Short mmCIF file of C-alpha atoms in Angstrom, two decimals:
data_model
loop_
_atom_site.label_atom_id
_atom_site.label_comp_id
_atom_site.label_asym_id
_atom_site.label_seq_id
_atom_site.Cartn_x
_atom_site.Cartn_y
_atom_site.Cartn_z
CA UNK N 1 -5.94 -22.84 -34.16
CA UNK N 2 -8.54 -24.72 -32.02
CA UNK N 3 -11.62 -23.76 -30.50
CA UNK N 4 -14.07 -25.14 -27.74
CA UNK N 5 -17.05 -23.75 -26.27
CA UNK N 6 -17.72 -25.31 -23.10
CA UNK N 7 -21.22 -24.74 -20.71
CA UNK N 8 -19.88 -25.38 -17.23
CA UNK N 9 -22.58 -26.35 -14.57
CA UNK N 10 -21.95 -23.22 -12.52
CA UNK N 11 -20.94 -19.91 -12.41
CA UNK N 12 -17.23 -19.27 -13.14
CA UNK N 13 -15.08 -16.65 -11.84
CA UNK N 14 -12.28 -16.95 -14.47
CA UNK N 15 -9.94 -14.12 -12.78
CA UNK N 16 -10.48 -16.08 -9.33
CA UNK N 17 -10.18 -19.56 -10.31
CA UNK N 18 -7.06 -18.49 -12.62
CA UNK N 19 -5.13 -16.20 -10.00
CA UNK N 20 -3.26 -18.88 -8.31
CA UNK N 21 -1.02 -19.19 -11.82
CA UNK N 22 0.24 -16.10 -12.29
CA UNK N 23 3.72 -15.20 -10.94
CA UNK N 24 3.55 -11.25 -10.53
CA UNK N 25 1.99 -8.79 -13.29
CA UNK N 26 4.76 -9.18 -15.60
CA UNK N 27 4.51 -12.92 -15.86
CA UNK N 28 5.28 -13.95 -19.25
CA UNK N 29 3.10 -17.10 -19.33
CA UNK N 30 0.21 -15.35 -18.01
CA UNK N 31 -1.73 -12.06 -19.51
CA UNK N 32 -5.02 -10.42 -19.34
CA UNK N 33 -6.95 -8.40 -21.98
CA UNK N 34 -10.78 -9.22 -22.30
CA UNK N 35 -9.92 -12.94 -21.98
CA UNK N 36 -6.73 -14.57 -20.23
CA UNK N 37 -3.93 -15.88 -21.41
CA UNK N 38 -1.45 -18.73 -20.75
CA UNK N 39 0.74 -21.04 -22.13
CA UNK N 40 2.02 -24.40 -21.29
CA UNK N 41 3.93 -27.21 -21.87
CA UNK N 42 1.98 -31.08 -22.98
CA UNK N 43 2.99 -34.14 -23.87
CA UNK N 44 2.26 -33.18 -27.67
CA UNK N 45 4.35 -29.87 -27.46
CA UNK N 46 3.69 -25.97 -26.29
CA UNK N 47 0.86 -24.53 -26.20
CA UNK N 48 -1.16 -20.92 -26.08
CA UNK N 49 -4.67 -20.99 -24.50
CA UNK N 50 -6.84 -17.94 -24.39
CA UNK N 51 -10.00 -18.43 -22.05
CA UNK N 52 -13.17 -15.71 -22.33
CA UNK N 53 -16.38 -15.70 -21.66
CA UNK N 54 -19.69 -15.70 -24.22
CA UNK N 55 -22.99 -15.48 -22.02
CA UNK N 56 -23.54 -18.78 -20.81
CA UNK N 57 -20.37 -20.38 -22.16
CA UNK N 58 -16.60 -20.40 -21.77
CA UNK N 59 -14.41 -20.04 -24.49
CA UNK N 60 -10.99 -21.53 -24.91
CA UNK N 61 -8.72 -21.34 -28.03
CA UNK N 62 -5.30 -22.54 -28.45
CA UNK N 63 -2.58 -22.68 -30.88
CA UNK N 64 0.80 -24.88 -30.88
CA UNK N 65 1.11 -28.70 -30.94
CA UNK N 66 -0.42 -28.68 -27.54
CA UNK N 67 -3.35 -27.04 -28.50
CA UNK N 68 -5.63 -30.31 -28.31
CA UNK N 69 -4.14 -31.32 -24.41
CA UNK N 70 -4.97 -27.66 -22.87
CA UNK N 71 -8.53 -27.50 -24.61
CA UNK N 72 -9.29 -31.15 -23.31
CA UNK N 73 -8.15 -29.77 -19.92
CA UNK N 74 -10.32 -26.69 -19.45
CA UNK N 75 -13.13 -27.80 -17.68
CA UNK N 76 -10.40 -28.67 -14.87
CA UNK N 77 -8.47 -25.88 -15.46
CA UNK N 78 -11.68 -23.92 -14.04
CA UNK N 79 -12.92 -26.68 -11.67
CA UNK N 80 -15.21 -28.47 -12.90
CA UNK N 81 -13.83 -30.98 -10.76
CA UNK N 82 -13.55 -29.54 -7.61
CA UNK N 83 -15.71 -31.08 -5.00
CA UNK N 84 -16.22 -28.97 -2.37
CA UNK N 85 -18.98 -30.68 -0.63
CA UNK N 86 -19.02 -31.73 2.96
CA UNK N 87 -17.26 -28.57 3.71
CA UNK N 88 -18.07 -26.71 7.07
CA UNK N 89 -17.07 -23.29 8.01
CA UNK N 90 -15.77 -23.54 11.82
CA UNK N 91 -15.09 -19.78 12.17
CA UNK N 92 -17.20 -16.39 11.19
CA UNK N 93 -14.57 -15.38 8.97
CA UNK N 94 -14.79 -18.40 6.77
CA UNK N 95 -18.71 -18.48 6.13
CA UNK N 96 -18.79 -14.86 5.11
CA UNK N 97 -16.15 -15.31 2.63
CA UNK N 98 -17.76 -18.51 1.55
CA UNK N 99 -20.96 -16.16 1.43
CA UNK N 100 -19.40 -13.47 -0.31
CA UNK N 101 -17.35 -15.31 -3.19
CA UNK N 102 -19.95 -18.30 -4.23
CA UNK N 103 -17.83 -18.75 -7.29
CA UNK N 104 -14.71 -19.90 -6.28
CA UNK N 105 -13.18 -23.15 -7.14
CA UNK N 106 -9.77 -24.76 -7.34
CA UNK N 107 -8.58 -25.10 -10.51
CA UNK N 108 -6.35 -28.03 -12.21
CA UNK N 109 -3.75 -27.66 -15.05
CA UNK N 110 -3.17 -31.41 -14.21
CA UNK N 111 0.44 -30.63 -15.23
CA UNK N 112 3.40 -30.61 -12.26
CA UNK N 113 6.29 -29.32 -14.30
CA UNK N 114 4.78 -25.75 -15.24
CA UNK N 115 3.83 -25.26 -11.71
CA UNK N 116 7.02 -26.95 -10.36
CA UNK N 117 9.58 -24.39 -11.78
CA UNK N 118 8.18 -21.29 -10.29
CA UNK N 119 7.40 -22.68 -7.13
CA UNK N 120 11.08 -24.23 -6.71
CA UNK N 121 12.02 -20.84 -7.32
CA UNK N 122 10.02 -19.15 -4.60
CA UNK N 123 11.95 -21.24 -1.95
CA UNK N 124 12.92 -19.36 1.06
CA UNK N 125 13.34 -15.96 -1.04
CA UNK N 126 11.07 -13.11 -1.42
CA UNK N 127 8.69 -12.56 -4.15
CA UNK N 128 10.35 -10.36 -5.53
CA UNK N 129 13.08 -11.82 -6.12
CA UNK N 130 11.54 -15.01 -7.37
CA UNK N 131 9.34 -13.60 -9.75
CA UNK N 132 12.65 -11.98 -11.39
CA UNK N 133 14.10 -15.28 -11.44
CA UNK N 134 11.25 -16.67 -13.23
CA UNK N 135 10.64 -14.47 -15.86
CA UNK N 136 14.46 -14.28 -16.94
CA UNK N 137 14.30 -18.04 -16.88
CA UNK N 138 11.45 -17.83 -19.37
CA UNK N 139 12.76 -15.26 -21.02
CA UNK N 140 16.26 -16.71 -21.99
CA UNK N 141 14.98 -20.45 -22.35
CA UNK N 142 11.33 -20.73 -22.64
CA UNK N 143 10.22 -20.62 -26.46
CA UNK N 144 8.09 -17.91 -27.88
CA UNK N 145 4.38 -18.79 -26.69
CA UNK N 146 2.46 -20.43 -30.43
CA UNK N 147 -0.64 -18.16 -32.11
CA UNK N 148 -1.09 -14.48 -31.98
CA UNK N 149 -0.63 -14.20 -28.56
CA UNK N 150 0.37 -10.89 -26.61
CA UNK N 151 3.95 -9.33 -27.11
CA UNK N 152 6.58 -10.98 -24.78
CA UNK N 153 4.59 -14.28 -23.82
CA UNK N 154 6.66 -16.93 -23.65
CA UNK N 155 6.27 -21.02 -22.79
CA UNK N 156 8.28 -21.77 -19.65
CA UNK N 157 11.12 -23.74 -19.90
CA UNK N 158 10.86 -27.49 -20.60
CA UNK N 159 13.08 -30.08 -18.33
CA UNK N 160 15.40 -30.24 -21.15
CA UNK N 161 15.66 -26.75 -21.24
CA UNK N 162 16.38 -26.62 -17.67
CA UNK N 163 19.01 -29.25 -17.82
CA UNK N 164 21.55 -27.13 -20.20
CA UNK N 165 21.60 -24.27 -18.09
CA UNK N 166 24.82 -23.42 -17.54
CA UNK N 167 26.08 -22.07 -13.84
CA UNK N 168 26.79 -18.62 -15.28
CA UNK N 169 23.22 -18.18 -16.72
CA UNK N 170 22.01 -19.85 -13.34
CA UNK N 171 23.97 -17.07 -11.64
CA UNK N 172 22.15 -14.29 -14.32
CA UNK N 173 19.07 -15.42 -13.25
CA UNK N 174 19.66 -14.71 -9.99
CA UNK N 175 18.90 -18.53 -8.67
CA UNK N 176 21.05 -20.12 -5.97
CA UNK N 177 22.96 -23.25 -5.61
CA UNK N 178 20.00 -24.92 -3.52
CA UNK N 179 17.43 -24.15 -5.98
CA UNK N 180 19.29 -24.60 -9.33
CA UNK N 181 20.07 -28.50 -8.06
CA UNK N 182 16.56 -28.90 -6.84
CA UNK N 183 15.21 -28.00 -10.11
CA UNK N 184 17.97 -30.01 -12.13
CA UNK N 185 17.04 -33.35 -10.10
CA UNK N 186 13.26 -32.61 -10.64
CA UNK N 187 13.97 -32.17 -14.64
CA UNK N 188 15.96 -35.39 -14.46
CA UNK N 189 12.81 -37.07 -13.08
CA UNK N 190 10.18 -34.76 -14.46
CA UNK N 191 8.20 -37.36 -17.00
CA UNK N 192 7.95 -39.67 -13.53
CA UNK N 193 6.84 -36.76 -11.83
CA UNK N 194 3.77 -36.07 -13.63
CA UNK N 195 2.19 -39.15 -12.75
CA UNK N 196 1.43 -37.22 -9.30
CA UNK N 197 -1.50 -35.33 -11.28
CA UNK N 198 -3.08 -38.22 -11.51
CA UNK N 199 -2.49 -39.81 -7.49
CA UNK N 200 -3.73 -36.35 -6.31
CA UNK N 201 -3.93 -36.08 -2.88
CA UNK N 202 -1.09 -37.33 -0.16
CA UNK N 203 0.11 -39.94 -2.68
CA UNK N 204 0.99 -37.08 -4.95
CA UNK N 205 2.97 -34.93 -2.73
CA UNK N 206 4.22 -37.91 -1.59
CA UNK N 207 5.98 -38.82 -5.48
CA UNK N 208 6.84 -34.98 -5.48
CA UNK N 209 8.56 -35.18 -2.13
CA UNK N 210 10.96 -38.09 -3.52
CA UNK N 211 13.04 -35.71 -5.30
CA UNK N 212 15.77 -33.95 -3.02
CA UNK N 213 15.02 -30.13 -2.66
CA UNK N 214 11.50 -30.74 -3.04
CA UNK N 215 9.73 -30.62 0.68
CA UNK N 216 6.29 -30.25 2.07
CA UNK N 217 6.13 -26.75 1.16
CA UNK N 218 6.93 -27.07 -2.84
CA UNK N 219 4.65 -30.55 -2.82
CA UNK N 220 1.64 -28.29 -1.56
CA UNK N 221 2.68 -25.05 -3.94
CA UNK N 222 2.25 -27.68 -7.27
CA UNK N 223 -0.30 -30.10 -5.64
CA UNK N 224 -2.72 -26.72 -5.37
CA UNK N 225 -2.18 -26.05 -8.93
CA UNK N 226 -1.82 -29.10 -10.71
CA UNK N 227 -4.38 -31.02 -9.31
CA UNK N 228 -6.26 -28.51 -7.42
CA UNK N 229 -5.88 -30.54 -3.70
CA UNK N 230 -8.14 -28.61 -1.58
CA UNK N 231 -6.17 -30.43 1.55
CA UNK N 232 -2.23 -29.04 -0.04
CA UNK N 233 -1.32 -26.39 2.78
CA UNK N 234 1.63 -25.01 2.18
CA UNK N 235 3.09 -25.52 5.76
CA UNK N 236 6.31 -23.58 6.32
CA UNK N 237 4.88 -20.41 4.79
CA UNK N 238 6.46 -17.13 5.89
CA UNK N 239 3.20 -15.16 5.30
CA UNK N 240 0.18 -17.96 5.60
CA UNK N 241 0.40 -18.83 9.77
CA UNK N 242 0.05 -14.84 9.98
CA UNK N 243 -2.79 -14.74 7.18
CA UNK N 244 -5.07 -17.62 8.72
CA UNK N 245 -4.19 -16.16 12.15
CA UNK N 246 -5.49 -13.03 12.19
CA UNK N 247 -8.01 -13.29 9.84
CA UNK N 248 -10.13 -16.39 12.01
CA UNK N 249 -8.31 -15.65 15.76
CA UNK N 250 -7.10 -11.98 15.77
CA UNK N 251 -3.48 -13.24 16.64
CA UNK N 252 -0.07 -14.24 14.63
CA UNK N 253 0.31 -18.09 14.48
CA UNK N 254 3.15 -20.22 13.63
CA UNK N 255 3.01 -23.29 11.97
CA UNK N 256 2.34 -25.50 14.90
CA UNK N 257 -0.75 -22.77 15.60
CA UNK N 258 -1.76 -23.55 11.88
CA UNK N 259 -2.11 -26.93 11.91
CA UNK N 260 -4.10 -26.69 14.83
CA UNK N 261 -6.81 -24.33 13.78
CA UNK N 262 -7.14 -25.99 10.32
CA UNK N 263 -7.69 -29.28 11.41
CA UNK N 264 -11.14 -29.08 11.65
CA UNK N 265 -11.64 -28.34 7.95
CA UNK N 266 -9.42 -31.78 6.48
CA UNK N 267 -9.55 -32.99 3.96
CA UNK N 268 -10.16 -29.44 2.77
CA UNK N 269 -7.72 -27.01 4.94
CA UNK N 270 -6.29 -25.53 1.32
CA UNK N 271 -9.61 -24.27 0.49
CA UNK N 272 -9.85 -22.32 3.82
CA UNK N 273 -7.04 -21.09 3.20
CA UNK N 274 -7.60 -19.72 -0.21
CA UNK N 275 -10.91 -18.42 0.66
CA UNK N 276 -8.93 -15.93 3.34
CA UNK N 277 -6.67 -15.06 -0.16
CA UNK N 278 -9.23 -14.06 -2.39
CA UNK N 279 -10.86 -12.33 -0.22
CA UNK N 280 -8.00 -9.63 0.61
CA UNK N 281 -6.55 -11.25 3.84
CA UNK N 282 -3.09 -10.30 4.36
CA UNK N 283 -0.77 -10.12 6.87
CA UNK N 284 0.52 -7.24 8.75
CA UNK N 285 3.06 -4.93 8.33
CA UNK N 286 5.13 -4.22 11.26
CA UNK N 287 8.54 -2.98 10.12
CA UNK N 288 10.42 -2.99 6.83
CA UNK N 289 10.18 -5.60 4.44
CA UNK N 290 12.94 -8.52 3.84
CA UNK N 291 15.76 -7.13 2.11
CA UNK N 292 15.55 -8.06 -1.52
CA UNK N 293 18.87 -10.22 -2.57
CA UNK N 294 20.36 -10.04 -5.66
CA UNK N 295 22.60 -13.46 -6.61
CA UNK N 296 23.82 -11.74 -10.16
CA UNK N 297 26.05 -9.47 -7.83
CA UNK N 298 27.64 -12.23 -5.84
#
């Protein structure tokens, strides 16, 4: 076990700053009790972290041979280096959220393959379904998360992990042909691939983008996480145009629309968007939902 006690130079929100990493409520790299839990994959091994709060301070333990790599990380990991000044709110909606949630920040695991896997597997599919996907993935080839951490946790699956997955267990996790190669080229590549932590930015998404299956959509899903790019929208959304569009214009907007109406805010259109998020924008609900595939019964 490893302990650090960190005093961050302003308030942290950890629920708000940590949201964007869970995959559903029955994520299995990601609990709550009166701390939060995660685990994670370093370059020295797995790891559990366990982040809490003592007055002033933040708390962060960790077990596993990664224990040293997610503890060095945690001042990231609740943004201690998010910069977030220079930023103007254009529309009413924005400043009162920006008034009403003083304490948000973007985050950075500065690690792409944890983020990478789940957001391959919410390609063009509902949440629903990709959040099955993910946790049978962990499930049936991530490792049992190190320490005493809560039943079930488990460390997502490394590249290597990835790469012997055999088409029938593909097919069990319910994960198509497009998304099972997408996620075998980015294994092939992934050590290469982590370098885009430290371009940030356009240069990032840019390495991300060299792998085939991986588009602007997936670059901005990892580049939000892993390095916390406040500019990373995730153009091609089925739900954001709507989101941003009736929460700052009253109206639906496609992604043309969206580009448009964030400009204003680069280099930091992400952050408008996440503001919306956390503060309960959604989008509306018309008529019935997406029908919810299931792959295992193809």
């Amino acid at each position: 076990m490893r302990e650090r006690t960190w005093r961050p130079g302003f308030d942290v929100d950890l629920d708000a700053v940590l949201a964007p990493l869970r995959r559903g409520h029955a994520d299995p790299c990601f609990r709550r009790d009166d701390g939060i839990w995660l685990t994670a994959n370093t370059s020295g091994g797995s790891a559990t972290l366990r982040v809490s709060r003592s007055d002033m301070d933040v708390v962060g333990t960790a077990w596993g041979d990664g224990a040293e790599a997610v503890l060095d990380g945690l001042p990231a990991l609740l943004g201690a280096d998010d910069d977030d000044s220079g930023f103007v709110s254009h529309h009413d909606a924005v400043a009162r959220v920006r008034r009403e949630l003083p304490r948000l920040r973007l985050g950075a695991t500065r690690r792409v393959w944890d983020v990478l896997v789940p957001a391959v597997l919410e390609q063009k599919v509902t949440g629903y379904e990709a959040r099955r996907s993910w946790r049978e993935l962990c499930r049936r080839f991530g490792v049992p998360a190190p320490g005493p951490a809560p039943d079930g946790m488990r460390v997502p699956p490394t590249p290597a992990a990835i790469l012997s997955i055999v088409d029938w267990n593909w097919h069990r996790a319910g994960v198509d042909s497009s998304r099972r190669r997408a996620l075998r080229a980015a294994a092939t590549v992934a050590g290469r691939l982590e370098r885009a932590a430290t371009l940030g930015g356009a240069e990032g998404r840019h390495l991300l983008r060299t792998v085939p299956g991986i588009g602007v959509w997936t670059a901005a899903e990892v580049a939000q996480r892993a390095w916390g790019d406040a500019d990373a929208v995730s153009f091609g959304d089925f739900h954001i145009p709507a989101v941003v569009g009736h929460a700052l214009l009253g109206r639906e907007l496609d992604d043309a629309g969206l580009h448009e109406v964030l400009a204003p805010y680069a280099p930091q259109r992400h952050r408008v968007v996440r503001y919306l998020e956390a503060a309960g924008h959604t989008r509306p609900r018309y008529g019935p939902r997406h029908p919810v595939r299931d792959y295992r019964a193809i």
